[in-house]
Coordinates of C-alpha atoms and ligand atoms in Angstrom, one line a residue:
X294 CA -133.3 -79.3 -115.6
X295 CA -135.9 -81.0 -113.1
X296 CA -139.1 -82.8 -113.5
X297 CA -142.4 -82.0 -112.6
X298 CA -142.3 -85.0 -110.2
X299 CA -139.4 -83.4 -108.0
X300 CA -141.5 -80.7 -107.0
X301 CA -143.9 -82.5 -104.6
X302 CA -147.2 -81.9 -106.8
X303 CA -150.4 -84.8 -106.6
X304 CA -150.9 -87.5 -109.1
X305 CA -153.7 -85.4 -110.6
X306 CA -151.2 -82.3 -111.4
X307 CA -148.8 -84.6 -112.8
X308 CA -151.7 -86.0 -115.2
X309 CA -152.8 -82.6 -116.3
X310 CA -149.3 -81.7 -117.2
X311 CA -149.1 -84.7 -119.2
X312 CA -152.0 -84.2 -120.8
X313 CA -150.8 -80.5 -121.5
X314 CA -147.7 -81.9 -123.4
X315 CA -145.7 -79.6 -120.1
X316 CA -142.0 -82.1 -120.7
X317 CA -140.4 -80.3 -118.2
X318 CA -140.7 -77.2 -115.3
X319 CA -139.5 -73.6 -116.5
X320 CA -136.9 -72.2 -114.1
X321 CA -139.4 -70.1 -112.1
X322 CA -141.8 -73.1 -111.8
X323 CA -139.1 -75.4 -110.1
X324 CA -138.1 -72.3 -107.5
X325 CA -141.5 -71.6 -106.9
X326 CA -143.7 -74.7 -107.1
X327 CA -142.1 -76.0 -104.0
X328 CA -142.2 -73.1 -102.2
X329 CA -146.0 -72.1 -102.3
X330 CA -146.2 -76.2 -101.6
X331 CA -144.0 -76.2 -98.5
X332 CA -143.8 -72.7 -96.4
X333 CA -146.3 -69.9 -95.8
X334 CA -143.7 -67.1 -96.8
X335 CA -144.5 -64.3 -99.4
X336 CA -143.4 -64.6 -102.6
X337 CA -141.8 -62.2 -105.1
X338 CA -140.8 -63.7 -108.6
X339 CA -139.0 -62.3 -111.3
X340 CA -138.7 -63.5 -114.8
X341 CA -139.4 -62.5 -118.2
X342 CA -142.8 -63.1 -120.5
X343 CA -143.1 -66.2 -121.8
X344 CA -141.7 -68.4 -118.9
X345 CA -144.7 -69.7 -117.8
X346 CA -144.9 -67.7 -114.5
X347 CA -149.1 -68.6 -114.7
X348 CA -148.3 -72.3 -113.9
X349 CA -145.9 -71.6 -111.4
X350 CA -148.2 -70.4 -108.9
X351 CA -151.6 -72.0 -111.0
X352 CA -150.5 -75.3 -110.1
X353 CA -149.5 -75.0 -106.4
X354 CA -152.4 -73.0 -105.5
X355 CA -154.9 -75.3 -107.5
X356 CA -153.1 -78.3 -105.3
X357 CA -153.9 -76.1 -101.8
X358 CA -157.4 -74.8 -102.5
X359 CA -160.3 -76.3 -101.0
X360 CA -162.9 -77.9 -102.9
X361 CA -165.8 -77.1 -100.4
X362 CA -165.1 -73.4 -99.6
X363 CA -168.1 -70.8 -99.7
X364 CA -165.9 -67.6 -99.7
X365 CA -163.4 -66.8 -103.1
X366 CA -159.9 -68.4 -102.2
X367 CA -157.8 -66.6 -104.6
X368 CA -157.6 -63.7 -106.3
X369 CA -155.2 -62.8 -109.7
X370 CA -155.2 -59.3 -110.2
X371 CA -153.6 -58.6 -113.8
X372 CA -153.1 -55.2 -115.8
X373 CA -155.0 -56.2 -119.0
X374 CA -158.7 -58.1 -119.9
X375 CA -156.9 -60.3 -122.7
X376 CA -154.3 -61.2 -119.5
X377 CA -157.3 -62.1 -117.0
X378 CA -159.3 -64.3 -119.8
X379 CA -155.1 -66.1 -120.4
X380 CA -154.3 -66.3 -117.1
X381 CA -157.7 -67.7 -116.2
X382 CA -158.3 -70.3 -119.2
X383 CA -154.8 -71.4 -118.2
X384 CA -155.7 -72.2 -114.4
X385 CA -158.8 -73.7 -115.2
X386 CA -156.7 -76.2 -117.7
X387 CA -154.3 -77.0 -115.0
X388 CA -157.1 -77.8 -112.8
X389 CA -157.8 -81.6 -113.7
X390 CA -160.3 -83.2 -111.7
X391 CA -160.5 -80.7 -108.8
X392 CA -163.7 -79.2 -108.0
X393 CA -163.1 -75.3 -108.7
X394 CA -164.8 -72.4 -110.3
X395 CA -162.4 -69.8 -111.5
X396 CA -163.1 -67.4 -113.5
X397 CA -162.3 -63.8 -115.4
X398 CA -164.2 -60.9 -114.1
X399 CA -162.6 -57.5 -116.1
X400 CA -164.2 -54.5 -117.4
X401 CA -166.4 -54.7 -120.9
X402 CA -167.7 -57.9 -120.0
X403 CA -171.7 -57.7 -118.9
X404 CA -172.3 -57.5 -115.2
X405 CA -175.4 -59.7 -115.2
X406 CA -173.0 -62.3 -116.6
X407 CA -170.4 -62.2 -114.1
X408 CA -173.0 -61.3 -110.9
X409 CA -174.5 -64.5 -111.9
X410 CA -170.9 -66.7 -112.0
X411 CA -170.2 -65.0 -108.9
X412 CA -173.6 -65.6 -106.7
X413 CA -173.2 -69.2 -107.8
X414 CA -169.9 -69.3 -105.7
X415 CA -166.5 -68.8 -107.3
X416 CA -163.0 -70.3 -106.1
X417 CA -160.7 -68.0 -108.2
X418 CA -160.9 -64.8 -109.1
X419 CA -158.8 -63.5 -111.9
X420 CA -159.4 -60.1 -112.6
X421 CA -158.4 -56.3 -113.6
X422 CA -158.0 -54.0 -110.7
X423 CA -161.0 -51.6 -111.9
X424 CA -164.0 -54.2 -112.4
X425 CA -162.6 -55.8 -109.2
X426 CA -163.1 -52.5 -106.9
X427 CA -166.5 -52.0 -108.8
X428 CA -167.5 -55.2 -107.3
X429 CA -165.9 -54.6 -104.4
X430 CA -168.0 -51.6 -104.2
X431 CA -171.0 -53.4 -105.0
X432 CA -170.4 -55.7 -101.9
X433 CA -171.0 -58.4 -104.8
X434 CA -167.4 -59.6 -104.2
X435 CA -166.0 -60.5 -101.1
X436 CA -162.3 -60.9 -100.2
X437 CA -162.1 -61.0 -96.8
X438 CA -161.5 -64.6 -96.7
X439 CA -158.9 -64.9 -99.3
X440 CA -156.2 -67.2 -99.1
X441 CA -153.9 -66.4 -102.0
X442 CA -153.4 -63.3 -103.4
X443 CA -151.4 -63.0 -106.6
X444 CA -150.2 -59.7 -108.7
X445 CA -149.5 -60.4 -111.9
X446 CA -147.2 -58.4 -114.3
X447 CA -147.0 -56.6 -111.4
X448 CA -144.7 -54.0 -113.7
X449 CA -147.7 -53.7 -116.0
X450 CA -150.1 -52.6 -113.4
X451 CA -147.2 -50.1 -112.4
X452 CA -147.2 -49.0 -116.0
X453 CA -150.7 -48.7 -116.7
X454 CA -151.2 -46.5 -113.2
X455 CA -153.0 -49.4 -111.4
X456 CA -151.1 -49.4 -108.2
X457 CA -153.1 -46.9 -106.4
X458 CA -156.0 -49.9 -107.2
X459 CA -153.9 -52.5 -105.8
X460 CA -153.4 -51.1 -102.5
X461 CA -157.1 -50.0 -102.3
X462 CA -158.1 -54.0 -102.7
X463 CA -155.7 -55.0 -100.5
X464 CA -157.5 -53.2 -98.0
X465 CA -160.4 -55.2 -98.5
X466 CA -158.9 -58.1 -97.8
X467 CA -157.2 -60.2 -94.8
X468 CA -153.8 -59.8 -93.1
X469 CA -152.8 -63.7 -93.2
X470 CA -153.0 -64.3 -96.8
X471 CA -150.4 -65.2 -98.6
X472 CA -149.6 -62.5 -101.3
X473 CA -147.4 -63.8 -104.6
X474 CA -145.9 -61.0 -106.5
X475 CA -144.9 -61.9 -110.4
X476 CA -143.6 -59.4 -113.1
X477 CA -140.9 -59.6 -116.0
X478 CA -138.9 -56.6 -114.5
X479 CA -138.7 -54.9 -110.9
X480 CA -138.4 -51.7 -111.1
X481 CA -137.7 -50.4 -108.0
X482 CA -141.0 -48.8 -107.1
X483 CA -142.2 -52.7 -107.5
X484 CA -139.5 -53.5 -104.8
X485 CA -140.9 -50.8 -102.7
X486 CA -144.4 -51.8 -102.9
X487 CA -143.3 -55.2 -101.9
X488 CA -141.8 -54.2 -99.0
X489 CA -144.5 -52.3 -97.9
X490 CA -147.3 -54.1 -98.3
X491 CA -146.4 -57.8 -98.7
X492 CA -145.5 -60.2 -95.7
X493 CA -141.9 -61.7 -95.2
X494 CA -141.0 -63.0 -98.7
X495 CA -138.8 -64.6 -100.9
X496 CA -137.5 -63.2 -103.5
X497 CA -137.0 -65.6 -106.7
X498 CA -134.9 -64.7 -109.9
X499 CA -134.8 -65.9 -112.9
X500 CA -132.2 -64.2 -115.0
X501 CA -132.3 -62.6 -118.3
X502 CA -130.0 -65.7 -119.7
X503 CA -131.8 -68.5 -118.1
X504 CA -134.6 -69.0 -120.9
X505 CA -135.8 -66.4 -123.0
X506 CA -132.7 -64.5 -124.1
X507 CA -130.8 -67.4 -124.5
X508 CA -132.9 -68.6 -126.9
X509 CA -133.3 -65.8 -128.6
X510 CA -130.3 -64.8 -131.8
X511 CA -130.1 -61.0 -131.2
X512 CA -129.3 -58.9 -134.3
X513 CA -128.7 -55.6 -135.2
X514 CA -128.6 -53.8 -138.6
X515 CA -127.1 -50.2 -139.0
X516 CA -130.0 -48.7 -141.5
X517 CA -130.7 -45.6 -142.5
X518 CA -134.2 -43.7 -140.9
X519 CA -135.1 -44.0 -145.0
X520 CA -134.1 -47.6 -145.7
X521 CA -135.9 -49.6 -142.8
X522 CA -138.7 -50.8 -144.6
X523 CA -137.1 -51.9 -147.1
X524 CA -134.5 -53.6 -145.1
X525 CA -137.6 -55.2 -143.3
X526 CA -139.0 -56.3 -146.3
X527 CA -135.8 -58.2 -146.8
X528 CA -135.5 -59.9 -143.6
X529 CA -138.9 -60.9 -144.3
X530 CA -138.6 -62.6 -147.6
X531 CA -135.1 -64.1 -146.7
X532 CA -137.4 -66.4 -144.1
X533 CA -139.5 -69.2 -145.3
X534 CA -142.4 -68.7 -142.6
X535 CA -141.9 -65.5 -141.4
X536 CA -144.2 -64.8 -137.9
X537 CA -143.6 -61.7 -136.3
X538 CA -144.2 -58.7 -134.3
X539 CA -142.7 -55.6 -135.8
X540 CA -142.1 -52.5 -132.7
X541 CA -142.9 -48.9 -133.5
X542 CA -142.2 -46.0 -131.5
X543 CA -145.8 -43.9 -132.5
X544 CA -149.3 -44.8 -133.5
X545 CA -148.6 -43.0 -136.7
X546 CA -145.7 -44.9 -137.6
X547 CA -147.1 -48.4 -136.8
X548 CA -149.9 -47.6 -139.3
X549 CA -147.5 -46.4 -142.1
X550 CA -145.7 -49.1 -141.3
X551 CA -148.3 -51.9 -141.7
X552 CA -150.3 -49.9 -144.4
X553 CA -146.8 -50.0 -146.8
X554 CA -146.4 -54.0 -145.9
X555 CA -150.3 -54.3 -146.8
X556 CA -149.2 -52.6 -150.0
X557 CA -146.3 -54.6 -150.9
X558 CA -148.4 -57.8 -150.7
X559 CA -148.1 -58.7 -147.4
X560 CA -150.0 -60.4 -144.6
X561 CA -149.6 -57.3 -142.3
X562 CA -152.0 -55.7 -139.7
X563 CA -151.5 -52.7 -137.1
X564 CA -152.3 -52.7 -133.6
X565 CA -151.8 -49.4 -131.2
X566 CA -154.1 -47.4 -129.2
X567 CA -156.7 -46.3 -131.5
X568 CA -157.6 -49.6 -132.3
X569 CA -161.2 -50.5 -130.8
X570 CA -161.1 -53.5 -128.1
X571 CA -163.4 -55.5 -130.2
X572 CA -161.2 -54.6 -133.7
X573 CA -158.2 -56.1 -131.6
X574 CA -159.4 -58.8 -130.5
X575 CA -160.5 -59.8 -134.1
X576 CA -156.8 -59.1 -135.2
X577 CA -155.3 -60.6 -132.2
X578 CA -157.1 -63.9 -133.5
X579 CA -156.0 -63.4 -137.2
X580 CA -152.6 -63.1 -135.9
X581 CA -153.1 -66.4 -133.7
X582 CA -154.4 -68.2 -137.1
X583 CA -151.8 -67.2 -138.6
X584 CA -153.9 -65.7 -141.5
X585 CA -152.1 -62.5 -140.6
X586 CA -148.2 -63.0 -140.3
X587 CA -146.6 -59.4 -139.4
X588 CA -148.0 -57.5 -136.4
X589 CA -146.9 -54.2 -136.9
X590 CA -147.6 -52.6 -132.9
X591 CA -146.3 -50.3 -130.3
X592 CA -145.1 -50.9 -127.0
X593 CA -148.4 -50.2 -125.4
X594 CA -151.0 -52.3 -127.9
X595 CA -148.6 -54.8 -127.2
X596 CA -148.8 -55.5 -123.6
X597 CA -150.2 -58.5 -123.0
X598 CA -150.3 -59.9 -126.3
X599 CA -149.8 -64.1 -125.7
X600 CA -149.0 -65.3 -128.8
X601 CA -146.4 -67.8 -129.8
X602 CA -143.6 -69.3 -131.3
X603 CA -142.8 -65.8 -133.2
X604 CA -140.2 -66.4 -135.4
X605 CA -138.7 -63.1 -134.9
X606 CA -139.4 -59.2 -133.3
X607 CA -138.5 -56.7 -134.8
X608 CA -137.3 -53.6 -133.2
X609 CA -138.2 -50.8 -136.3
X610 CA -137.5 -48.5 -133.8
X611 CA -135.0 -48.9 -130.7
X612 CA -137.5 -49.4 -127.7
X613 CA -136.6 -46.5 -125.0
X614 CA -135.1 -48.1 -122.3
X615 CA -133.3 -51.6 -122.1
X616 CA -136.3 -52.9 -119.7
X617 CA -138.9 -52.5 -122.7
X618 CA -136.2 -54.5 -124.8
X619 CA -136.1 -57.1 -122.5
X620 CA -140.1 -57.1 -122.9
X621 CA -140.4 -56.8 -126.5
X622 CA -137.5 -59.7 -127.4
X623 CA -139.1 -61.9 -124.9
X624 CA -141.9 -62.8 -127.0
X625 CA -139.5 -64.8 -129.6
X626 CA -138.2 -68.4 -129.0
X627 CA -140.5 -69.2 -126.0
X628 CA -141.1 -72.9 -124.6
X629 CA -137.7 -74.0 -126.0
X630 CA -138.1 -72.8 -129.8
X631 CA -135.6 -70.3 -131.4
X632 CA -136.4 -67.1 -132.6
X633 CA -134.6 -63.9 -133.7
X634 CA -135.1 -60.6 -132.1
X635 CA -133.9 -57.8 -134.8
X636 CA -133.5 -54.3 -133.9
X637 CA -132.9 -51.4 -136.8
X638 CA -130.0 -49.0 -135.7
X639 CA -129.6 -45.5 -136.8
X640 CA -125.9 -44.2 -137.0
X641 CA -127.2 -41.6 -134.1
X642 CA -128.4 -44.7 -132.1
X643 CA -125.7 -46.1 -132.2
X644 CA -125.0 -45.0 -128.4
X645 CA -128.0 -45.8 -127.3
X646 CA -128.0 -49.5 -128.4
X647 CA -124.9 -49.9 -126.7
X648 CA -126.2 -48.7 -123.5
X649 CA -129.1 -51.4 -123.9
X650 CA -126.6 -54.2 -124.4
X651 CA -125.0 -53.2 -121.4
X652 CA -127.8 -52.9 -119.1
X653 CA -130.0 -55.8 -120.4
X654 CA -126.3 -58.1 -120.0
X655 CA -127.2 -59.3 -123.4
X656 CA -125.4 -59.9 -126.6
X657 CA -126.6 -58.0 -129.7
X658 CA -124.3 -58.8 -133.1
X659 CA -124.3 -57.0 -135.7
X660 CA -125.5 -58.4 -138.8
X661 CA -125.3 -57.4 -142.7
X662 CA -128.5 -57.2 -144.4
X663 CA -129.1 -59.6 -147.1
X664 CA -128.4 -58.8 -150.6
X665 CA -131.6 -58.5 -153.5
X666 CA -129.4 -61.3 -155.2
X667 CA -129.8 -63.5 -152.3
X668 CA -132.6 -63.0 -151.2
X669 CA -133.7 -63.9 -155.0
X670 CA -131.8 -66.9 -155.4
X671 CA -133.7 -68.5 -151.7
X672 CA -136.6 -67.5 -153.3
X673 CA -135.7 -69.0 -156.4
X674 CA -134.4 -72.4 -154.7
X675 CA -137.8 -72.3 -152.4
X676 CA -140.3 -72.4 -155.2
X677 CA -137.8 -75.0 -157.1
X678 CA -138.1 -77.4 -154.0
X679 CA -141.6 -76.8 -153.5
X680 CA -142.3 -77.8 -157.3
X681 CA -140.5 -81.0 -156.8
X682 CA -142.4 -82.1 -154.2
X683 CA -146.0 -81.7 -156.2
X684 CA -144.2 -83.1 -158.5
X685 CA -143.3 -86.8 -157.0
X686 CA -146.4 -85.9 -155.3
X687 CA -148.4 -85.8 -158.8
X688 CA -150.2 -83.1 -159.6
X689 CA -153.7 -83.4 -160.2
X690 CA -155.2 -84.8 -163.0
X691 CA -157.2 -81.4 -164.8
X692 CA -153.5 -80.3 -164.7
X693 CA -151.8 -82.8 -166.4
X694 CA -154.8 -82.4 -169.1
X695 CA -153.8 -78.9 -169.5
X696 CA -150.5 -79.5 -169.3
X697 CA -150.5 -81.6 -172.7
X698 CA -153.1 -79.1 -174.2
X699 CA -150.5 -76.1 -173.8
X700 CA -147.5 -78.3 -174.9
X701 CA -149.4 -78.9 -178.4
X702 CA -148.3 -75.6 -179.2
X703 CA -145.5 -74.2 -177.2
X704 CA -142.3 -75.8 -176.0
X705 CA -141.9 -76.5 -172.2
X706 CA -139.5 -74.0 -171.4
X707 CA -142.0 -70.7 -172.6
X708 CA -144.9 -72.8 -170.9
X709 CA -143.0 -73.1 -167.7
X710 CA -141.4 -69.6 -167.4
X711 CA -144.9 -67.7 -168.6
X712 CA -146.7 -70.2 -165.7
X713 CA -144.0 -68.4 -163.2
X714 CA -144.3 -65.4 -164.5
X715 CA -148.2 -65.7 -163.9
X716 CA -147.5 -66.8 -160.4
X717 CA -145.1 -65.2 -159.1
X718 CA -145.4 -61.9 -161.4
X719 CA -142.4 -59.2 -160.1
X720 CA -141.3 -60.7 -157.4
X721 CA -138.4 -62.8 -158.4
X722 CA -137.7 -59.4 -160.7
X723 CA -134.5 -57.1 -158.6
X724 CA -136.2 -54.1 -159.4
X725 CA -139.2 -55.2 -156.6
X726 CA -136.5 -53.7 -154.3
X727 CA -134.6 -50.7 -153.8
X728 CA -130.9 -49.8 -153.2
X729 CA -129.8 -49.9 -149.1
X730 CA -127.3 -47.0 -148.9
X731 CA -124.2 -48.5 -146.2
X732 CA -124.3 -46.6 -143.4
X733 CA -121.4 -46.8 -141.0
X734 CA -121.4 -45.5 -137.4
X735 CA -118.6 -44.3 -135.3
X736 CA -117.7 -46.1 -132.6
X737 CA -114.4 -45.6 -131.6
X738 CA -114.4 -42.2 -130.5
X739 CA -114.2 -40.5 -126.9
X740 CA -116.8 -38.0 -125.6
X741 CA -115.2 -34.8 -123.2
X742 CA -117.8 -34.9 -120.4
X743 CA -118.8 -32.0 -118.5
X744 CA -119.0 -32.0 -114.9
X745 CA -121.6 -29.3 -113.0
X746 CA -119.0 -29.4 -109.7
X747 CA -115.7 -27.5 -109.2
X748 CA -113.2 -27.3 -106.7
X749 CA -115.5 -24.7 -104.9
X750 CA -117.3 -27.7 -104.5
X751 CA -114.6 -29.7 -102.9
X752 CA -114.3 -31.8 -106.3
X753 CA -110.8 -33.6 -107.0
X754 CA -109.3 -35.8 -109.5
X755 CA -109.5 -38.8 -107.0
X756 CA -113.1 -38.0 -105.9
X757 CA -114.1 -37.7 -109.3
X758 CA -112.1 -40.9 -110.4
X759 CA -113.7 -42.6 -107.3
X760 CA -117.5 -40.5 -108.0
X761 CA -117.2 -41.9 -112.1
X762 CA -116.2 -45.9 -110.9
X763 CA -119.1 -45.7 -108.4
X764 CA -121.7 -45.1 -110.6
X765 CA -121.1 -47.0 -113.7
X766 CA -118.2 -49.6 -113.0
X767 CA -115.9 -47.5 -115.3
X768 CA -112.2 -48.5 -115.2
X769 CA -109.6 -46.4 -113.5
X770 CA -107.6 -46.4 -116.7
X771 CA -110.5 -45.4 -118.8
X772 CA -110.9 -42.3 -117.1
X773 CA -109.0 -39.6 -118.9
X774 CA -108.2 -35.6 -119.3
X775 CA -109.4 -34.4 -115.8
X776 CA -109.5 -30.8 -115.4
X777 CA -111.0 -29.4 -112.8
X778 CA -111.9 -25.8 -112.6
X779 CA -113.3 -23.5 -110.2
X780 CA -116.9 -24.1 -110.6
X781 CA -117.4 -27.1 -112.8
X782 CA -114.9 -30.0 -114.6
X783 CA -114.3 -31.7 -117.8
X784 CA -113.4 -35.7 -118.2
X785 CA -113.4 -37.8 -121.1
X786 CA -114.2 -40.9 -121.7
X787 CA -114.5 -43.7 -124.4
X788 CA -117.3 -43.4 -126.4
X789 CA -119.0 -46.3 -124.9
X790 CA -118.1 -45.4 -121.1
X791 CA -119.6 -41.8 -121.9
X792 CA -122.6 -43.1 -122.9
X793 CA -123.6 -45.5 -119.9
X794 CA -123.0 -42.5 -117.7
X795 CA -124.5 -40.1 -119.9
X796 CA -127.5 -42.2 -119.5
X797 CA -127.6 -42.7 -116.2
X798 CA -127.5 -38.9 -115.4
X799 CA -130.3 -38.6 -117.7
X800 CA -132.0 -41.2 -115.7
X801 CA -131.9 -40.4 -113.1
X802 CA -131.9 -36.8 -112.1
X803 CA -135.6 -36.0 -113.8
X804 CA -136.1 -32.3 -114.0
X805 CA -132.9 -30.9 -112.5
X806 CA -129.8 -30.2 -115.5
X807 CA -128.0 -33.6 -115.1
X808 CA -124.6 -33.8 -113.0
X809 CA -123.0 -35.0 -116.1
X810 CA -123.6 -33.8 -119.4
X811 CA -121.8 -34.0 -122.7
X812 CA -119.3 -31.1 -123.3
X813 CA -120.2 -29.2 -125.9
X814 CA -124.1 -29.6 -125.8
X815 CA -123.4 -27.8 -122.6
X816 CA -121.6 -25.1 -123.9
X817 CA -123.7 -24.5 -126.6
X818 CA -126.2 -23.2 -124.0
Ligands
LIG1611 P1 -145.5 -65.7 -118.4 O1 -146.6 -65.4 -117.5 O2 -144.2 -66.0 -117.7 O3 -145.4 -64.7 -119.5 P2 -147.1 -67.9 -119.4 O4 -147.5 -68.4 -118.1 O5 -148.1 -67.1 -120.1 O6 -145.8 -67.1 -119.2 O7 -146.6 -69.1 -120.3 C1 -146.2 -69.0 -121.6 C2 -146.5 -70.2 -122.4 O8 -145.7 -71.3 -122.0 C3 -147.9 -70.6 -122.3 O9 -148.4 -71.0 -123.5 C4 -147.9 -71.8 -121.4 O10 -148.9 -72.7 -121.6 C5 -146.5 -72.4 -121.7 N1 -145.9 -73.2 -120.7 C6 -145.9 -72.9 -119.3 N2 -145.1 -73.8 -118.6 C7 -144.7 -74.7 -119.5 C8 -143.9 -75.9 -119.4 N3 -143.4 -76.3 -118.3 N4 -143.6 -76.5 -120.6 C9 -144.1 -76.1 -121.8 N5 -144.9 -75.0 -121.9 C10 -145.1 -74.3 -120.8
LIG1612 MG1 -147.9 -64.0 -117.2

């Protein structure tokens, strides 16, 4: 890839980065480092968590501030507080010997605090849309000078309902700054925004294969709705240092998740909604130290979460659209470490995973979940290989003592197993897990797709051959059994074909009975 010294940054950056341990620019820092350096165009980037899109415009605009401004010089507007207090710890690190305030001004935190850090004169503001416009309102903020303005996880702020905040700081601000627009997807209502309301930019894409995904070894076990936690258990006592995040769909089912994982003598915790901002924030650091190794969480409690080097994610539930997968898997194998991103199927979900495969342009293999026999024997080898090493290591003295006094009147063997046994009491016992029924989907099927337009409707086999291709990319010679009838048709499809357009009907047309839908739901009716 590049270096850090191709992309025309000072001495100091180059130091700091150093210092950081940063080897090597990410993708979207060597597309967009340059760019905020050289030309005064808008930017738009794209790529997924975890590829260090903070630095990417951190360090350019850190190289362009001034050091004797009065006004604020930059403003980062993120979706979450945890993001602002990230995104603004990481700037100030990158910051080196330049004279520059910045700091994190989001909702919770006291107002005295931060209309004291602001009086004094501030640089960078990083900050969450609703504290911001409180300020704002306060006139204790100012933004009519800015210079930079950057929207971070721009898709989040969509998500969360933030936009209409955006736009309403924007107004406070000037028309010749330069606005930076980052985010892991773009949705099209992103796209829309950018045209509107940001200059002439450049967009810059980084693509799904690029960093994250590629790094990531995509899985997927067929499991039966009953047999996913034990199946998780398994996966979790195959790995030697399991650190993960584990996806549920509901609040409910993240806390019977987590509360099952507690019981089974895990390191488990639950995060969703419910949760109180300071109770998360205590977890969220448990989870950081490590002393807390499973992060049961939906979607939403999620968001924003920066932690690292995951050794896997696990999808308990299939996310609902191949954007949130993108989102959830990203979190494994960031800054060049592997991790694996597992996702439990159920046979009825099988159609939908395979419309996430082909949307997200990624490759998820199916895998066979590991048998109680081997998961016993790893464990087996593990603690075999771990007592090897105290023992060239020598064990401590008041054991050796102990040792003899035991061996007086038993013979090693019973001393040894009845020491495991105290240890590691059931676990290396089969019946610590249950039976995994097989479960086998379906796949080579075709699906007979009704069609809401007839020949009334000046429908043909051609147009609807030419209609089908169109939207999904479907081979001619896929495209079977047309018969089309007064007021609607049928089609049919291979199982897989049906499903991409299936989905996109559903997509697409909210509220209105899709164009396409399959044939017998419809008749059933
Ligand atoms: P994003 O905003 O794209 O989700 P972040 O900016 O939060 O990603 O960066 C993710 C992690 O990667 C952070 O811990 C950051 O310090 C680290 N990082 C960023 N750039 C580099 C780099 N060039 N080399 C190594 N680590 C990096
Ligand atoms: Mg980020």
């Amino acid at each position: 890839m590049g270096s850090f010294e191709a992309l025309g940054l000072s001495e100091e950056a180059l130091k700091v980065l150093k210092r950081k341990g940063y080897e090597e620019p990410t993708p979207i820092q060597v597309k967009t480092i340059p760019l905020i350096l050289a030309n005064e165009k808008d930017i738009v980037g794209q790529a997924q968590t975890g590829t260090g899109k903070t630095a990417a415009f951190g360090l350019p605009i850190i190289e362009l501030l001034n050091e004797n401004s009065k006004n604020v010089q930059a403003l980062v507007l993120t979706p979450t507080r945890e993001l602002a207090v990230q995104v603004a710890e990481e700037i100030n690190s990158l910051k080196g010997k330049k004279k520059l305030s910045i700091i994190p001004i989001y909702g919770g935190q006291s107002m005295e605090k931060q209309l004291g850090s602001l009086k004094k004169g501030v640089d960078v503001v990083v900050g969450t849309p609703g504290r911001i416009i409180d300020h704002l309102s306060r006139r204790t903020l100012k933004l009519e000078a800015i210079s930079y303005l950057v929207l971070d996880e721009a898709d989040e702020m969509l998500n969360m309902g933030f936009i209409e905040d955006v736009k309403r700081i924007m107004k406070d601000t000037n028309p010749y700054k330069r606005t930076m627009l980052f985010s892991a997807t773009m949705p099209k209502e992103i796209m829309r925004i950018a045209e509107k309301y940001m200059g002439e930019y450049e967009l810059l894409e980084i693509h799904k294969g690029d960093l994250t995904v590629s790094l990531t070894d995509q899985i997927y076990f067929e499991v039966s709705q009953g047999d996913k936690f034990e199946a998780l258990c398994r996966i979790v006592d195959m790995e030697e240092a399991f650190y993960g995040l584990i996806f549920c769909r509901t609040k409910i089912d993240v806390d019977a998740v987590a509360n099952h994982l507690i019981d089974r003598g895990y390191d488990a915790d639950a995060l969703h909604g419910d949760i109180s901002q300071s109770q998360r924030e205590k977890i969220l650091n448990k989870f950081k130290k490590r002393q807390v190794t499973i992060l049961v969480a939906t979607d939403v409690a999620a968001r924003g979460i920066d932690v690292h080097d995951l050794t896997h994610v696990i999808n308990y539930a299939l996310p609902q659209d191949p954007e949130s997968y993108v989102h959830r898997i990203g979190r494994t194998g960031r800054a060049g470490k592997e991790g694996t991103a597992i996702t439990f199927i159920t046979p009825e979900e099988y159609r939908k995973l395979q419309y996430i495969k082909k949307s997200a342009k990624t490759d998820i293999r199916k895998a066979i979940l590991p048998k109680v026999r081997d998961i016993i024997n790893t464990k087996k080898q593990r603690i075999k290989t771990e007592l090897e090493d105290i023992v060239k290591a020598q064990p401590q003295g008041q054991y050796l003592e102990m040792s003899r006094e035991l061996l007086t009147d038993h013979e090693a063997e019973e001393v040894l197993a009845a020491l495991l046994q105290y240890a590691f009491h059931e676990e290396l016992d089969e019946k610590h897990y249950t039976e995994i029924e097989d479960v086998a989907v379906d796949t080579k099927g075709k699906t007979r797709l009704f069609v809401a337009r007839g020949k009334k409707d000046g429908l043909t086999p051609g147009k609807l051959v030419e209609f089908i291709k169109n939207k999904c990319n479907i081979k001619d010679d896929k495209i079977k059994g047309i018969q089309i009838l007064e007021k609607f048709s049928f089609v049919t499809l291979p199982f897989q074909e049906a499903e991409m357009l299936l989905e996109h009907f559903k997509r697409n047309k909210k509220g209105r009975w899709p164009l396409i839908t399959m044939a017998k739901e419809r008749r059933k009716k």
